[in-house]
């Protein structure tokens, strides 16, 4: 499978938004491999409610980019059958909470088919799910559901936080022979970055975290929608005399213990930051495994800054729920700096 | 012992007699949507009911245009308009008794308003100050359901519970054409039929699920043909004909109330506006198609009938319009005020009493807000 | 501008013409299950096919009794018997071409065996040494599905994919009467009809979902009546009549193969054994009911027909029986051997390559097992 | 609501099994409150595949204990409607993996209805789910799905490990005005204990952990099916000179930080033990919150002994997956005892 098939450049593509990079990734993947099929609600004529599949039906025809009936279990279930016949379906779930009807298919089949058949039936399915809040969405349009997918062995779980990663990780997800839950941070869809679609970076290897900002005082461990918050917090922290390192996890499954632990061993302190509710959320796993591996390097317990343990709030109240710069800095302040004096 | 081994003794017999569990014929819908206006059936319609429907339609249309305008002004987070579908919304509300329950989806705030709910309370979800703006038990209106068709089993369970309690309460549940593809639709109809629950399922077939036309949603002769597969009657009605929708719904409600079980009603209409204000309908349909349906407008249809029969004159039209304008003005005034919000509400109703964890988190937020306030005061003084 | 405001210019028009998307009449099932044996239709049946079906039925019954016996001896973890339903299992297998796919549920190992799969491989899931014991692509038999009806959308997706690739492959999916209540059943049938996918859905209506009788599962005239609601033909057939089931399935497969789209077939039968060996059927049904159905046994039915027509004699019966005994003997021999297991298989196929985390966990288990071995040796030496 | 309505004593009820105690709890709850309705697949005539609802349909009639059609979303969805009308439905999901079709109803409605309506529509629903492995079940019959429910704000999550708790916690769950996911450890259904149904212990308060075995060297934090394993491990550990404390969490939501932290502060070391897969499982949350609260009391990182990060194995291999006594003791041995010398 080559990524070099001739495709037209995106119009006005630099600076590009994350949504544009995702579109480009789908298009390049479809051009490179006729087995790649896109399906979901409104992905065809409309180009998806976030326009991520814009133009694909026109370019590749309705059999390659298909408007399905309105039934998420049916979408993922038929994708399983398509993958059994050798296709590489890319499924769009319209919003995070609307992926729940497909939960049984995901947990009981997608995650287990390869294992069930001793490798005879791998399912190279990518499930794209726009997730998270901060866009003023009404109820059921802002869930952070990554904890459910992390707790399901057999799935990979990826989430980009930059325009370049949106392209690279989505190409990697589609190229993977394993099923991937690909979580797209809704509030970063329109975030721009200068990015050259003519020369997209190589497909990223799945499973690698990356240090987005080097620092020495403490490590912020984060991903997806919370990366910009952490980078902003790191800037603000300089005033307080803290030089924070920021690690973008990118891959929640598999987890990059090496990169994460190298950072925390260096800094001796860490805060996990995410939008998802704290209790039973990703931060518990991350804090626990970092502590298991770096206990004697830690000056303070690994702290967590997360959404509250409540149903996602209505738009007018969501800012109180979402971890912001101040909440991150408050947590950093609680990292027992006294011990240093 | 296998059958082979007992072969000598064995005598094949015919199968135990098979009979259909119920006669399918009366469950099948008519070949075309039922109409009253412009047909002979109109003679039997109650003039007072027609006038009531008319005034509600006019009000409903004005409600739709006003809510849409307020959304453009940023006063609602999103608004899924029911313009063109008012007949269904209004007839659904008027077909119910006070003790009955309505189960609306996100598009059905008008049905709730036509039932008498304060429009500002009906719009709370879409304004975004809270999820549900009213007490469902007080009004017997379930929360607007956003996850499609998940409200249908709720309607069945509620109707079933009422029946078990000996109450002759009927539940009317609204769903879109797209929603009929979801598994929950199927499960709800099946439970209702097996339990003979007093529920009426009303599919507003407006031709689209966002951008997806009905032909990509189903290959069925009509959505009403699904009913026979559950063993309940399926009815097909012209949704833009308020008299017809009301008649069909009222009959289904009566049938359910006396223990006749559920009915599936498909009302054929068209979504005149885009899916919501955030949608661009020009991407997937032509203006000509929309215009063809505008010409079959539910208000005009009823107005024409009433005028022709001398039941409506200029004064009547003016009165209806004034009533609608009053509603719109009230909506403008009240939605243009910023709602008073208390961030502590985030924690107030997650559980009956707060868990230790939520108590900690509430304290954290309170401390943050106090610090913000102090900062704010600090800056301004 | 509201309609009211444009009232002067407005002229009500009739609704855009409505027509059913497809003619419902041919989609409806017959009033009673289709039969061949004991009716005039039997004259048209191919004698060679009837003999083939007969031998497979005898084999299938023996397979069921042997697997049940081995389960009692602890050689299978659980066995859901298809005794009484062999006609359906066998006809499903024989109705397919080699390139077609079968989508079985947990009760349908016999269909896989009748297709030529090694019975030990078919029984792997139920023996418990692994989940799926065969390569689904090699045999074109999907893994036995335990979560009810989840395999139906798989069948639709596979058939759809094959069609998109230009292959004339048909998928036949098996489901129980209870399964028809699940949302996945609904979604799969709808996708299949909208996509005109080459799938045949075969409902084995054996009267029960564990303890729940059909009357608590549906109020429909028949399960085949569900088809019209999706816009596909529904067929009703006597499942204990192997010739009838084969004829109906073969026709549906042909129809699907040439682009005619999906069919729903309801085959009416009865589950003679308990749900599984773990079930106690006396809790929910009478022996008399079971006996009534035993008298309509699929093997005896066919045997009677073949004997009457001079197509089967004592030798033929003996040959079928010997063939069945050979299968049973092979099953006994091989299932009485303990399978060779490698605990490291737990990690081998979770992903294409092991994650760092699984590598660690594999090392942990290996160390544990080595320690156990060392202990074991220490003790024994 | 009183728990004292006159009911017949259970036949041969002491010693009683956990299944019998659960049956008794359902029966007492139904006798005490006509609003309590039981529904699910095969719960009526058959008494459930585990016989937990045995006799209820006969005693209270099919309208109080109802065999539903085979559709889990439908079961939970209709239960929501019944609760809206004032009933207290107790729903049985036949097995862990067969609760997944109801996931959307659980997450998008059951957990949120009270919050959504500012308390106007509480949903007093109990969702009983037999969970976990160790009974030789074939695929999809042995999942430990508690992580999914813990990550869903608005639900309570309870799981008994003893016969007495089975009764007490189920009564408490049914009495609760909040929705409760009630996880019944399948392999303890037939575990016996001497228990007097004539004098059932008071309904337990929801949210309290309990110390099952006092000890001083380290704390084992566990629940449900792993409690007997931990108690056995604690006995075995005496030989090695460790005196282990064993805490039965019982309530995964809300979490009893007080009891847990009091124990860990006392012992200075802890291991979390559960069957559920480790990654993204309950242990991460538990280890992280204990560490946040007890950091300076810890001699070693909180370790986790859990199921592997794999789909649940076939019956013949499950013993290698399940945390057993040896694996628990190995973890205890890794609690950095050198530091003490
Ligand atoms: C379970 C679920 N999936 C997807 C969506 C996103 N969505 C909202 S409205 C809509 C289309 C609904 O179409 P239809 O049922 O015809 O109702 P209409 O909008 O036409 O009133 C979709 C896909 C949703 N709300 N819930
Ligand atoms: C989603 C799901 N729910 C529940 C079960 C448990 N279960 C196994 S078989 C069965 C009854 C199935 O009845 P039916 O579909 O009629 O098939 P039959 O067993 O009669 O062949 C049930 C409820 C399951 N396997 N999957
Ligand atoms: Mg619609
Ligand atoms: Mg059955």
PDB file of N, CA and C and ligand atoms in Angstrom, chain B residues 177-178 204 206 208-209, ligand 3:
ATOM      1  N   UNK B 177     -38.635   9.819  10.381  1.00  0.00           N
ATOM      2  CA  UNK B 177     -38.463   8.734   9.416  1.00  0.00           C
ATOM      3  C   UNK B 177     -37.097   8.079   9.591  1.00  0.00           C
ATOM      4  N   UNK B 178     -36.080   8.886   9.794  1.00  0.00           N
ATOM      5  CA  UNK B 178     -34.746   8.314   9.992  1.00  0.00           C
ATOM      6  C   UNK B 178     -34.698   7.420  11.213  1.00  0.00           C
ATOM      7  N   UNK B 204     -43.200  11.012  12.058  1.00  0.00           N
ATOM      8  CA  UNK B 204     -43.284  12.165  11.164  1.00  0.00           C
ATOM      9  C   UNK B 204     -42.293  11.934  10.042  1.00  0.00           C
ATOM     10  N   UNK B 206     -40.743  13.226   7.286  1.00  0.00           N
ATOM     11  CA  UNK B 206     -40.540  14.514   6.597  1.00  0.00           C
ATOM     12  C   UNK B 206     -39.525  14.380   5.476  1.00  0.00           C
ATOM     13  N   UNK B 208     -36.518  13.374   5.158  1.00  0.00           N
ATOM     14  CA  UNK B 208     -35.077  13.443   5.364  1.00  0.00           C
ATOM     15  C   UNK B 208     -34.664  13.116   6.802  1.00  0.00           C
ATOM     16  N   UNK B 209     -33.510  12.510   6.915  1.00  0.00           N
ATOM     17  CA  UNK B 209     -32.788  12.437   8.178  1.00  0.00           C
ATOM     18  C   UNK B 209     -31.517  13.243   7.936  1.00  0.00           C
TER      19      UNK B 209
HETATM   20 MG1  LIG E   3     -36.934  13.075   9.031  1.00  0.00          MG
END
